[in-house]
Short mmCIF file of C-alpha atoms in Angstrom, two decimals:
data_model
loop_
_atom_site.label_atom_id
_atom_site.label_comp_id
_atom_site.label_asym_id
_atom_site.label_seq_id
_atom_site.Cartn_x
_atom_site.Cartn_y
_atom_site.Cartn_z
CA MET Q 25 0.00 0.00 0.00
CA ASP Q 26 1.35 3.38 -1.06
CA GLN Q 27 1.78 6.16 1.58
CA THR Q 28 0.95 9.83 0.82
CA PRO Q 29 4.10 11.86 0.58
CA VAL Q 30 4.51 14.45 3.31
CA PRO Q 31 4.83 17.98 1.95
CA LYS Q 32 8.12 19.65 2.55
CA SER Q 33 8.52 23.03 4.28
CA VAL Q 34 8.62 26.10 2.12
CA ALA Q 35 10.46 29.34 2.98
CA PHE Q 36 9.42 32.86 1.81
CA ASP Q 37 11.30 36.14 1.84
CA VAL Q 38 9.08 39.06 2.95
CA THR Q 39 10.42 42.61 2.83
CA LEU Q 40 8.72 45.18 5.05
CA ASP Q 41 10.86 48.22 4.32
CA GLY Q 42 10.84 47.83 0.58
CA GLU Q 43 14.38 46.55 0.51
CA SER Q 44 15.24 43.20 -0.80
CA GLY Q 45 17.27 40.99 1.41
CA ASP Q 46 18.88 37.67 1.19
CA GLY Q 47 17.67 34.88 3.30
CA LEU Q 48 15.20 35.29 6.06
CA LEU Q 49 13.29 38.38 7.13
CA ARG Q 50 15.66 41.03 8.32
CA VAL Q 51 14.30 43.10 11.16
CA LYS Q 52 15.87 46.44 12.06
CA LYS Q 53 17.45 46.88 15.38
CA ARG Q 54 15.01 48.10 17.91
CA PRO Q 55 15.75 51.45 19.64
CA PRO Q 56 17.48 51.31 22.91
CA ARG Q 57 15.40 51.16 26.03
CA LEU Q 58 14.72 54.53 27.72
CA GLN Q 59 17.03 55.34 30.49
CA ALA Q 60 16.53 57.55 33.51
CA LEU Q 61 17.86 61.06 32.89
CA GLU Q 62 20.11 62.62 35.36
CA PRO Q 63 19.12 66.14 36.68
CA LEU Q 64 20.73 68.96 34.81
CA ASN Q 65 23.36 70.97 36.50
CA MET Q 66 21.41 74.28 36.47
CA PRO Q 67 22.68 77.25 38.43
CA THR Q 68 20.42 78.18 41.28
CA LEU Q 69 18.94 81.74 41.32
CA THR Q 70 18.96 83.92 44.36
CA SER Q 71 16.06 86.16 45.43
CA GLU Q 72 17.83 89.23 44.09
CA GLN Q 73 18.29 87.58 40.72
CA LEU Q 74 14.65 86.55 40.65
CA ALA Q 75 13.56 90.12 41.52
CA GLU Q 76 15.77 91.55 38.78
CA LYS Q 77 14.42 89.08 36.26
CA GLN Q 78 10.88 89.93 37.29
CA ARG Q 79 11.65 93.65 37.00
CA LEU Q 80 13.00 93.22 33.48
CA ALA Q 81 9.93 91.23 32.48
CA ASP Q 82 7.64 93.91 33.93
CA ALA Q 83 9.57 96.66 32.13
CA LYS Q 84 9.27 94.79 28.85
CA ARG Q 85 5.57 94.28 29.41
CA GLU Q 86 5.18 98.00 30.23
CA ARG Q 87 7.01 99.01 27.06
CA LEU Q 88 4.72 96.86 24.96
CA LYS Q 89 1.71 98.32 26.77
CA GLN Q 90 2.84 101.92 26.21
CA LYS Q 91 3.48 101.17 22.56
CA LYS Q 92 -0.04 99.87 22.13
CA ILE Q 93 -1.44 102.87 24.04
CA LYS Q 94 0.42 105.34 21.81
CA ALA Q 95 -0.82 103.60 18.70
CA SER Q 96 -4.39 103.66 19.98
CA GLN Q 97 -4.07 107.29 21.07
CA LYS Q 98 -2.75 108.27 17.68
CA SER Q 99 -5.70 106.67 15.95
CA SER Q 100 -8.12 108.03 18.56
CA ARG Q 101 -6.61 111.53 18.23
CA ARG Q 102 -7.32 111.49 14.52
CA ARG Q 103 -10.81 110.28 15.22
CA GLN Q 104 -11.32 113.00 17.82
CA GLU Q 105 -10.06 115.64 15.40
CA LEU Q 106 -12.49 114.40 12.78
CA LEU Q 107 -15.32 114.46 15.31
CA LYS Q 108 -14.40 117.97 16.45
CA ALA Q 109 -14.24 119.19 12.86
CA ARG Q 110 -17.64 117.64 12.15
CA GLU Q 111 -19.15 119.19 15.29
CA PHE Q 112 -17.67 122.58 14.40
CA GLY Q 113 -19.15 122.38 10.90
CA MET Q 114 -22.56 121.43 12.27
CA LYS Q 115 -22.37 124.28 14.80
CA GLN Q 116 -21.50 126.78 12.07
CA GLN Q 117 -24.36 125.52 9.93
CA LEU Q 118 -26.81 125.80 12.83
CA GLU Q 119 -25.66 129.35 13.61
CA GLN Q 120 -26.01 130.33 9.96
CA GLU Q 121 -29.51 128.88 9.79
CA LYS Q 122 -30.40 130.64 13.05
CA THR Q 123 -29.10 133.96 11.71
CA THR Q 124 -31.06 133.48 8.48
CA ILE Q 125 -34.24 132.73 10.41
CA GLU Q 126 -33.77 135.77 12.67
CA ASP Q 127 -33.17 138.03 9.66
CA SER Q 128 -36.27 136.69 7.93
CA LEU Q 129 -38.32 137.25 11.08
CA LYS Q 130 -37.03 140.82 11.40
CA GLN Q 131 -37.81 141.54 7.75
CA ALA Q 132 -41.28 140.07 8.20
CA GLU Q 133 -41.84 142.22 11.30
CA ILE Q 134 -40.70 145.37 9.47
CA LYS Q 135 -42.96 144.57 6.51
CA ARG Q 136 -45.85 143.90 8.89
CA GLU Q 137 -45.34 147.26 10.63
CA GLN Q 138 -45.11 149.06 7.29
CA ARG Q 139 -48.27 147.31 6.16
CA LEU Q 140 -50.09 148.34 9.34
CA ILE Q 141 -48.95 151.94 8.88
CA GLU Q 142 -50.18 151.90 5.28
CA ILE Q 143 -53.51 150.40 6.34
CA LYS Q 144 -53.95 153.03 9.08
CA GLU Q 145 -53.07 155.83 6.66
CA LYS Q 146 -55.51 154.51 4.07
CA GLN Q 147 -58.18 154.19 6.75
CA ARG Q 148 -57.55 157.76 7.89
CA ILE Q 149 -57.75 159.08 4.32
CA ARG Q 150 -60.92 157.04 3.74
CA GLU Q 151 -62.51 158.44 6.90
CA GLU Q 152 -61.56 161.99 5.97
CA ARG Q 153 -63.04 161.54 2.50
CA ALA Q 154 -66.21 160.07 3.96
CA LYS Q 155 -66.44 162.94 6.45
CA ARG Q 156 -66.00 165.53 3.70
CA ALA Q 157 -68.56 163.71 1.57
CA ARG Q 158 -71.08 163.71 4.43
CA GLU Q 159 -70.48 167.40 5.10
CA ARG Q 160 -70.83 168.20 1.39
CA ALA Q 161 -74.05 166.19 1.17
CA LYS Q 162 -75.38 167.95 4.26
CA GLN Q 163 -74.53 171.35 2.76
CA ILE Q 164 -76.21 170.40 -0.51
CA GLN Q 165 -79.35 169.19 1.28
CA ASN Q 166 -79.50 172.29 3.53
CA PRO Q 167 -78.11 175.19 1.48
CA ASP Q 168 -80.01 177.83 3.53
CA ASP Q 169 -78.43 176.89 6.86
CA GLU Q 170 -76.24 179.61 8.21
CA VAL Q 171 -72.64 178.72 8.80
CA GLU Q 172 -71.00 180.05 11.92
CA VAL Q 173 -68.13 182.34 11.00
CA GLU Q 174 -65.69 183.83 13.42
CA LYS Q 175 -65.66 187.60 13.64
CA ASP Q 176 -62.85 189.26 11.76
CA GLU Q 177 -61.71 191.97 14.17
CA GLU Q 178 -59.52 193.71 11.61
CA PHE Q 179 -62.21 193.79 8.92
CA ASN Q 180 -65.01 194.93 11.24
CA ALA Q 181 -62.91 197.29 13.35
CA VAL Q 182 -64.12 200.46 11.54
CA SER Q 183 -67.53 199.37 10.30
CA ASP Q 184 -70.44 200.59 12.44
CA ASP Q 185 -72.89 198.14 10.88
CA SER Q 186 -71.15 194.84 11.83
CA TRP Q 187 -73.02 191.75 10.75
CA LEU Q 188 -72.27 190.16 14.12
CA ASP Q 189 -73.71 193.15 16.07
CA GLN Q 190 -77.27 192.96 14.78
CA GLY Q 191 -78.87 194.04 18.07
CA SER Q 192 -76.91 197.29 18.46
CA ALA Q 193 -78.93 200.49 17.61
CA PRO Q 194 -81.62 198.88 15.44
CA GLY Q 195 -83.63 202.14 15.29
CA ALA Q 196 -80.82 204.47 14.28
CA ASN Q 197 -81.41 206.81 11.34
CA LYS Q 198 -79.32 206.02 8.28
CA ASN Q 199 -78.73 208.29 5.33
CA GLN Q 200 -78.13 207.25 1.74
CA GLU Q 201 -74.42 206.57 2.26
CA GLY Q 202 -75.21 204.42 5.32
CA GLY Q 203 -77.67 202.35 3.30
CA LEU Q 204 -75.10 201.83 0.56
CA GLN Q 205 -72.49 200.80 3.15
CA GLY Q 206 -75.00 198.36 4.67
CA ASP Q 207 -75.55 196.74 1.27
CA LEU Q 208 -71.82 196.40 0.75
CA ASP Q 209 -71.40 194.89 4.23
CA GLU Q 210 -74.17 192.41 3.51
CA GLU Q 211 -72.45 191.47 0.27
CA ASP Q 212 -69.16 190.96 2.12
CA GLN Q 213 -70.97 188.80 4.66
CA ILE Q 214 -72.32 186.61 1.87
CA GLN Q 215 -68.83 186.27 0.42
CA LYS Q 216 -67.44 185.21 3.79
CA LYS Q 217 -70.15 182.60 4.18
CA VAL Q 218 -69.46 181.25 0.72
CA ARG Q 219 -65.70 181.04 1.40
CA GLN Q 220 -66.33 179.06 4.58
CA VAL Q 221 -68.83 176.67 2.99
CA ARG Q 222 -67.22 175.77 -0.33
CA PRO Q 223 -64.29 173.29 -0.35
CA THR Q 224 -60.70 174.20 -1.05
CA VAL Q 225 -60.09 175.00 -4.71
CA SER Q 226 -57.25 176.32 -6.80
CA ALA Q 227 -56.14 179.96 -6.75
CA SER Q 228 -57.51 180.66 -10.23
CA THR Q 229 -60.92 179.30 -9.26
CA VAL Q 230 -60.94 181.38 -6.09
CA ASP Q 231 -60.07 184.52 -8.02
CA SER Q 232 -62.78 183.91 -10.58
CA PHE Q 233 -65.30 183.02 -7.87
CA ASP Q 234 -64.48 186.09 -5.79
CA GLY Q 235 -64.53 188.23 -8.90
CA ALA Q 236 -68.03 187.02 -9.68
CA PHE Q 237 -69.26 188.08 -6.27
CA SER Q 238 -67.29 191.32 -6.23
CA ARG Q 239 -68.87 192.50 -9.49
CA SER Q 240 -71.60 195.05 -8.75
CA GLY Q 241 -75.07 194.48 -10.13
CA PRO Q 242 -76.87 197.00 -12.30
CA ARG Q 243 -78.70 198.54 -9.38
CA THR Q 244 -75.55 198.78 -7.27
CA HIS Q 245 -73.70 200.36 -10.16
CA GLY Q 246 -76.51 202.80 -10.52
CA ILE Q 247 -76.32 203.65 -6.88
CA GLU Q 248 -72.58 204.27 -7.12
CA SER Q 249 -73.03 206.42 -10.26
CA GLY Q 250 -75.85 208.44 -8.71
CA VAL Q 251 -78.65 207.33 -11.05
CA TYR Q 252 -80.91 205.94 -8.31
CA LYS Q 253 -80.21 208.49 -5.64
CA ASP Q 254 -83.71 209.96 -5.97
CA ASP Q 255 -85.24 206.52 -5.67
CA LEU Q 256 -83.26 205.89 -2.52
CA LYS Q 257 -84.61 209.10 -1.02
CA ASP Q 258 -88.17 207.90 -1.59
CA ASP Q 259 -87.84 204.12 -0.92
CA ASP Q 260 -85.24 203.91 1.86
CA ASP Q 261 -87.74 204.25 4.71
CA PHE Q 262 -86.50 201.19 6.62
CA PHE Q 263 -83.56 202.94 8.20
CA GLY Q 264 -85.56 206.13 8.87
CA SER Q 265 -88.35 204.37 10.72
#
């Protein structure tokens, strides 16, 4: 009976580091085992040295701090200058607007006062015109009303027959010349009344108006020329009564 042959051992070369080797697997030498380290021979520091070292560290820290503060102050100073410039500009603008508003208010107040003065003046003129119109209408409606006239002392200083002294010597005898003087005084009285009643007119109108009243009528002219002297002797019985 045949026996099954026993397989023989087989060897393989396996490379882990990518290097080819001869024979069996070559393994690198393992690192040495860690050993206990001896304490370093460091110089010991005294308290003075520690204080000096601390002082130097604090000085360095302070220098860095001051450097940062200066940088921040420089930037903040620029910012503050910009803010101050902006505030100054806004203040100037507000003052200018305030001045403009005050000027406009003053101008409006001046115009308002001028307008009130004009309105008062127009009202006064309107009232004066209305008053003159009422007086003129009253004079037209009542033309026979006598107008009070002040006595002219210079004009009536010599005249015996004053038109204001009507009650003095009503029964006195008058001759022909006295009657003529009385007519002339009556005519002057009428002229005075007319001057007081009529409104103010130009000089040429006054001259023509006075000339119309100063012209003697036909009978007066006859009296002055002596034509009607006989008639006056017969008819002038009023002053002789």
